[in-house]
mmCIF file with all atom_site columns, C-alpha atoms in Angstrom:
data_model
loop_
_atom_site.group_PDB
_atom_site.id
_atom_site.type_symbol
_atom_site.label_atom_id
_atom_site.label_alt_id
_atom_site.label_comp_id
_atom_site.label_asym_id
_atom_site.label_entity_id
_atom_site.label_seq_id
_atom_site.pdbx_PDB_ins_code
_atom_site.Cartn_x
_atom_site.Cartn_y
_atom_site.Cartn_z
_atom_site.occupancy
_atom_site.B_iso_or_equiv
_atom_site.pdbx_formal_charge
_atom_site.auth_seq_id
_atom_site.auth_comp_id
_atom_site.auth_asym_id
_atom_site.auth_atom_id
_atom_site.pdbx_PDB_model_num
ATOM 1   C CA . MET A 1 1   ? 0.000  0.000  0.000   1.00 43.00 ? 1   MET A CA 1
ATOM 2   C CA . ASN A 1 2   ? 2.819  2.398  0.824   1.00 45.00 ? 2   ASN A CA 1
ATOM 3   C CA . ALA A 1 3   ? 4.447  1.772  -2.548  1.00 49.00 ? 3   ALA A CA 1
ATOM 4   C CA . ALA A 1 4   ? 1.355  3.086  -4.315  1.00 48.00 ? 4   ALA A CA 1
ATOM 5   C CA . PHE A 1 5   ? 1.690  6.477  -2.623  1.00 48.00 ? 5   PHE A CA 1
ATOM 6   C CA . SER A 1 6   ? 5.467  6.771  -2.538  1.00 51.00 ? 6   SER A CA 1
ATOM 7   C CA . MET A 1 7   ? 7.493  8.714  -5.058  1.00 50.00 ? 7   MET A CA 1
ATOM 8   C CA . ALA A 1 8   ? 10.846 7.710  -6.459  1.00 52.00 ? 8   ALA A CA 1
ATOM 9   C CA . ILE A 1 9   ? 13.438 10.403 -5.779  1.00 57.00 ? 9   ILE A CA 1
ATOM 10  C CA . SER A 1 10  ? 16.832 10.301 -7.414  1.00 59.00 ? 10  SER A CA 1
ATOM 11  C CA . ASN A 1 11  ? 20.063 10.909 -5.544  1.00 57.00 ? 11  ASN A CA 1
ATOM 12  C CA . GLU A 1 12  ? 20.652 14.134 -7.480  1.00 59.00 ? 12  GLU A CA 1
ATOM 13  C CA . ILE A 1 13  ? 17.420 15.629 -6.124  1.00 63.00 ? 13  ILE A CA 1
ATOM 14  C CA . VAL A 1 14  ? 18.372 14.787 -2.531  1.00 61.00 ? 14  VAL A CA 1
ATOM 15  C CA . PHE A 1 15  ? 21.822 16.334 -2.986  1.00 61.00 ? 15  PHE A CA 1
ATOM 16  C CA . LEU A 1 16  ? 20.305 19.406 -4.617  1.00 67.00 ? 16  LEU A CA 1
ATOM 17  C CA . SER A 1 17  ? 17.755 19.845 -1.829  1.00 74.00 ? 17  SER A CA 1
ATOM 18  C CA . HIS A 1 18  ? 20.486 19.831 0.822   1.00 73.00 ? 18  HIS A CA 1
ATOM 19  C CA . GLN A 1 19  ? 22.499 22.394 -1.115  1.00 76.00 ? 19  GLN A CA 1
ATOM 20  C CA . LEU A 1 20  ? 19.433 24.581 -1.661  1.00 81.00 ? 20  LEU A CA 1
ATOM 21  C CA . GLN A 1 21  ? 18.521 24.371 2.023   1.00 81.00 ? 21  GLN A CA 1
ATOM 22  C CA . PHE A 1 22  ? 22.036 25.460 2.942   1.00 81.00 ? 22  PHE A CA 1
ATOM 23  C CA . SER A 1 23  ? 22.130 28.346 0.460   1.00 86.00 ? 23  SER A CA 1
ATOM 24  C CA . MET A 1 24  ? 18.623 29.613 1.279   1.00 88.00 ? 24  MET A CA 1
ATOM 25  C CA . LEU A 1 25  ? 19.287 29.607 5.023   1.00 86.00 ? 25  LEU A CA 1
ATOM 26  C CA . LEU A 1 26  ? 22.588 31.384 4.470   1.00 88.00 ? 26  LEU A CA 1
ATOM 27  C CA . LEU A 1 27  ? 20.904 33.984 2.259   1.00 91.00 ? 27  LEU A CA 1
ATOM 28  C CA . ILE A 1 28  ? 18.005 34.588 4.672   1.00 89.00 ? 28  ILE A CA 1
ATOM 29  C CA . MET A 1 29  ? 20.259 34.872 7.710   1.00 89.00 ? 29  MET A CA 1
ATOM 30  C CA . GLY A 1 30  ? 22.603 37.206 5.826   1.00 91.00 ? 30  GLY A CA 1
ATOM 31  C CA . CYS A 1 31  ? 19.723 39.456 4.768   1.00 91.00 ? 31  CYS A CA 1
ATOM 32  C CA . PHE A 1 32  ? 18.287 39.467 8.286   1.00 89.00 ? 32  PHE A CA 1
ATOM 33  C CA . ILE A 1 33  ? 21.656 40.413 9.806   1.00 92.00 ? 33  ILE A CA 1
ATOM 34  C CA . THR A 1 34  ? 22.239 43.086 7.145   1.00 93.00 ? 34  THR A CA 1
ATOM 35  C CA . HIS A 1 35  ? 18.790 44.535 7.826   1.00 92.00 ? 35  HIS A CA 1
ATOM 36  C CA . GLU A 1 36  ? 19.567 44.864 11.535  1.00 91.00 ? 36  GLU A CA 1
ATOM 37  C CA . LEU A 1 37  ? 22.976 46.405 10.789  1.00 93.00 ? 37  LEU A CA 1
ATOM 38  C CA . HIS A 1 38  ? 21.337 49.037 8.561   1.00 94.00 ? 38  HIS A CA 1
ATOM 39  C CA . LYS A 1 39  ? 19.075 49.919 11.486  1.00 93.00 ? 39  LYS A CA 1
ATOM 40  C CA . ASN A 1 40  ? 22.218 50.281 13.704  1.00 92.00 ? 40  ASN A CA 1
ATOM 41  C CA . ASN A 1 41  ? 21.172 47.356 15.908  1.00 90.00 ? 41  ASN A CA 1
ATOM 42  C CA . THR A 1 42  ? 24.632 45.860 16.250  1.00 91.00 ? 42  THR A CA 1
ATOM 43  C CA . ARG A 1 43  ? 23.789 43.814 19.350  1.00 92.00 ? 43  ARG A CA 1
ATOM 44  C CA . ILE A 1 44  ? 20.834 42.185 17.656  1.00 91.00 ? 44  ILE A CA 1
ATOM 45  C CA . ALA A 1 45  ? 22.919 41.619 14.509  1.00 92.00 ? 45  ALA A CA 1
ATOM 46  C CA . ALA A 1 46  ? 25.639 39.915 16.579  1.00 93.00 ? 46  ALA A CA 1
ATOM 47  C CA . TRP A 1 47  ? 22.981 37.843 18.362  1.00 92.00 ? 47  TRP A CA 1
ATOM 48  C CA . LEU A 1 48  ? 21.538 36.800 14.984  1.00 90.00 ? 48  LEU A CA 1
ATOM 49  C CA . PHE A 1 49  ? 25.016 35.975 13.691  1.00 93.00 ? 49  PHE A CA 1
ATOM 50  C CA . VAL A 1 50  ? 25.560 33.536 16.568  1.00 93.00 ? 50  VAL A CA 1
ATOM 51  C CA . ALA A 1 51  ? 22.037 32.148 16.087  1.00 92.00 ? 51  ALA A CA 1
ATOM 52  C CA . GLY A 1 52  ? 22.805 31.675 12.394  1.00 90.00 ? 52  GLY A CA 1
ATOM 53  C CA . ILE A 1 53  ? 25.901 29.666 13.238  1.00 91.00 ? 53  ILE A CA 1
ATOM 54  C CA . PHE A 1 54  ? 23.817 27.358 15.415  1.00 92.00 ? 54  PHE A CA 1
ATOM 55  C CA . VAL A 1 55  ? 21.099 27.009 12.769  1.00 89.00 ? 55  VAL A CA 1
ATOM 56  C CA . MET A 1 56  ? 23.629 26.270 10.013  1.00 88.00 ? 56  MET A CA 1
ATOM 57  C CA . ILE A 1 57  ? 25.214 23.285 11.802  1.00 87.00 ? 57  ILE A CA 1
ATOM 58  C CA . ASP A 1 58  ? 22.763 20.729 10.398  1.00 86.00 ? 58  ASP A CA 1
ATOM 59  C CA . PRO A 1 59  ? 22.692 21.954 6.775   1.00 84.00 ? 59  PRO A CA 1
ATOM 60  C CA . THR A 1 60  ? 26.493 22.129 6.793   1.00 83.00 ? 60  THR A CA 1
ATOM 61  C CA . ARG A 1 61  ? 26.630 18.545 8.060   1.00 83.00 ? 61  ARG A CA 1
ATOM 62  C CA . HIS A 1 62  ? 24.404 17.402 5.190   1.00 80.00 ? 62  HIS A CA 1
ATOM 63  C CA . VAL A 1 63  ? 26.330 19.325 2.524   1.00 79.00 ? 63  VAL A CA 1
ATOM 64  C CA . VAL A 1 64  ? 29.696 18.029 3.748   1.00 79.00 ? 64  VAL A CA 1
ATOM 65  C CA . TYR A 1 65  ? 28.364 14.469 3.857   1.00 77.00 ? 65  TYR A CA 1
ATOM 66  C CA . ASP A 1 66  ? 26.823 14.756 0.368   1.00 75.00 ? 66  ASP A CA 1
ATOM 67  C CA . ALA A 1 67  ? 29.944 16.345 -1.145  1.00 73.00 ? 67  ALA A CA 1
ATOM 68  C CA . GLN A 1 68  ? 31.874 13.095 -0.983  1.00 73.00 ? 68  GLN A CA 1
ATOM 69  C CA . PHE A 1 69  ? 29.442 11.153 -3.189  1.00 65.00 ? 69  PHE A CA 1
ATOM 70  C CA . ASN A 1 70  ? 29.201 10.934 -6.938  1.00 57.00 ? 70  ASN A CA 1
ATOM 71  C CA . PRO A 1 71  ? 25.452 11.412 -7.518  1.00 54.00 ? 71  PRO A CA 1
ATOM 72  C CA . ALA A 1 72  ? 25.506 9.016  -10.494 1.00 55.00 ? 72  ALA A CA 1
ATOM 73  C CA . THR A 1 73  ? 26.809 6.126  -8.387  1.00 57.00 ? 73  THR A CA 1
ATOM 74  C CA . CYS A 1 74  ? 26.042 6.624  -4.714  1.00 59.00 ? 74  CYS A CA 1
ATOM 75  C CA . GLY A 1 75  ? 28.616 4.316  -3.197  1.00 59.00 ? 75  GLY A CA 1
ATOM 76  C CA . PRO A 1 76  ? 30.171 4.095  0.231   1.00 63.00 ? 76  PRO A CA 1
ATOM 77  C CA . ALA A 1 77  ? 31.109 7.204  2.191   1.00 58.00 ? 77  ALA A CA 1
ATOM 78  C CA . GLY A 1 78  ? 34.350 8.949  1.322   1.00 63.00 ? 78  GLY A CA 1
ATOM 79  C CA . ARG A 1 79  ? 37.034 10.523 3.507   1.00 70.00 ? 79  ARG A CA 1
ATOM 80  C CA . LEU A 1 80  ? 35.174 13.695 4.500   1.00 69.00 ? 80  LEU A CA 1
ATOM 81  C CA . MET A 1 81  ? 32.680 12.129 6.885   1.00 73.00 ? 81  MET A CA 1
ATOM 82  C CA . SER A 1 82  ? 31.817 8.520  7.617   1.00 73.00 ? 82  SER A CA 1
ATOM 83  C CA . VAL A 1 83  ? 28.268 7.283  8.130   1.00 74.00 ? 83  VAL A CA 1
ATOM 84  C CA . ASN A 1 84  ? 29.011 6.839  11.853  1.00 77.00 ? 84  ASN A CA 1
ATOM 85  C CA . GLN A 1 85  ? 30.285 10.421 12.137  1.00 78.00 ? 85  GLN A CA 1
ATOM 86  C CA . PHE A 1 86  ? 27.238 11.719 10.271  1.00 77.00 ? 86  PHE A CA 1
ATOM 87  C CA . TYR A 1 87  ? 24.794 10.025 12.626  1.00 80.00 ? 87  TYR A CA 1
ATOM 88  C CA . SER A 1 88  ? 26.837 10.710 15.768  1.00 82.00 ? 88  SER A CA 1
ATOM 89  C CA . LEU A 1 89  ? 26.555 14.461 15.038  1.00 82.00 ? 89  LEU A CA 1
ATOM 90  C CA . ASN A 1 90  ? 22.749 14.218 14.842  1.00 85.00 ? 90  ASN A CA 1
ATOM 91  C CA . ALA A 1 91  ? 22.093 15.210 18.475  1.00 87.00 ? 91  ALA A CA 1
ATOM 92  C CA . PHE A 1 92  ? 24.587 18.076 18.231  1.00 87.00 ? 92  PHE A CA 1
ATOM 93  C CA . ALA A 1 93  ? 22.950 19.324 15.015  1.00 88.00 ? 93  ALA A CA 1
ATOM 94  C CA . TRP A 1 94  ? 19.466 19.032 16.507  1.00 88.00 ? 94  TRP A CA 1
ATOM 95  C CA . GLY A 1 95  ? 20.588 20.961 19.593  1.00 90.00 ? 95  GLY A CA 1
ATOM 96  C CA . GLY A 1 96  ? 22.038 23.673 17.361  1.00 89.00 ? 96  GLY A CA 1
ATOM 97  C CA . GLN A 1 97  ? 18.724 23.953 15.521  1.00 86.00 ? 97  GLN A CA 1
ATOM 98  C CA . VAL A 1 98  ? 16.806 24.338 18.777  1.00 89.00 ? 98  VAL A CA 1
ATOM 99  C CA . ILE A 1 99  ? 19.199 26.871 20.305  1.00 89.00 ? 99  ILE A CA 1
ATOM 100 C CA . GLY A 1 100 ? 19.491 28.885 17.075  1.00 88.00 ? 100 GLY A CA 1
ATOM 101 C CA . ASN A 1 101 ? 15.741 29.040 16.522  1.00 86.00 ? 101 ASN A CA 1
ATOM 102 C CA . LEU A 1 102 ? 15.115 30.057 20.125  1.00 90.00 ? 102 LEU A CA 1
ATOM 103 C CA . MET A 1 103 ? 17.711 32.819 19.765  1.00 89.00 ? 103 MET A CA 1
ATOM 104 C CA . ILE A 1 104 ? 16.015 34.063 16.590  1.00 86.00 ? 104 ILE A CA 1
ATOM 105 C CA . LEU A 1 105 ? 12.619 34.010 18.287  1.00 88.00 ? 105 LEU A CA 1
ATOM 106 C CA . ALA A 1 106 ? 14.072 35.957 21.220  1.00 89.00 ? 106 ALA A CA 1
ATOM 107 C CA . THR A 1 107 ? 14.895 38.877 18.904  1.00 84.00 ? 107 THR A CA 1
ATOM 108 C CA . MET A 1 108 ? 11.292 39.306 17.821  1.00 79.00 ? 108 MET A CA 1
#
């Protein structure tokens, strides 16, 4: 039953989505920080910079992990990050997401 509703996704799409997530978050955080700097809110801009670092931990982890694969033949992990390292950083990345998002919400 699940197969009838599932959609086949190629490896290239997964790699592209991680790269787009990384670049969009970087762009949004950069624009948000620039906006606060133009309003002369340097403390808030610094706070958002630190929050952005925390938020970007998980997308960076995905991009670094994906960078070692050839999308045409998704083989074993390369030298950049092993599968065990990728999954062992999961709690750290999740914590960074929570802390970063709470910091962003605190500025509003």
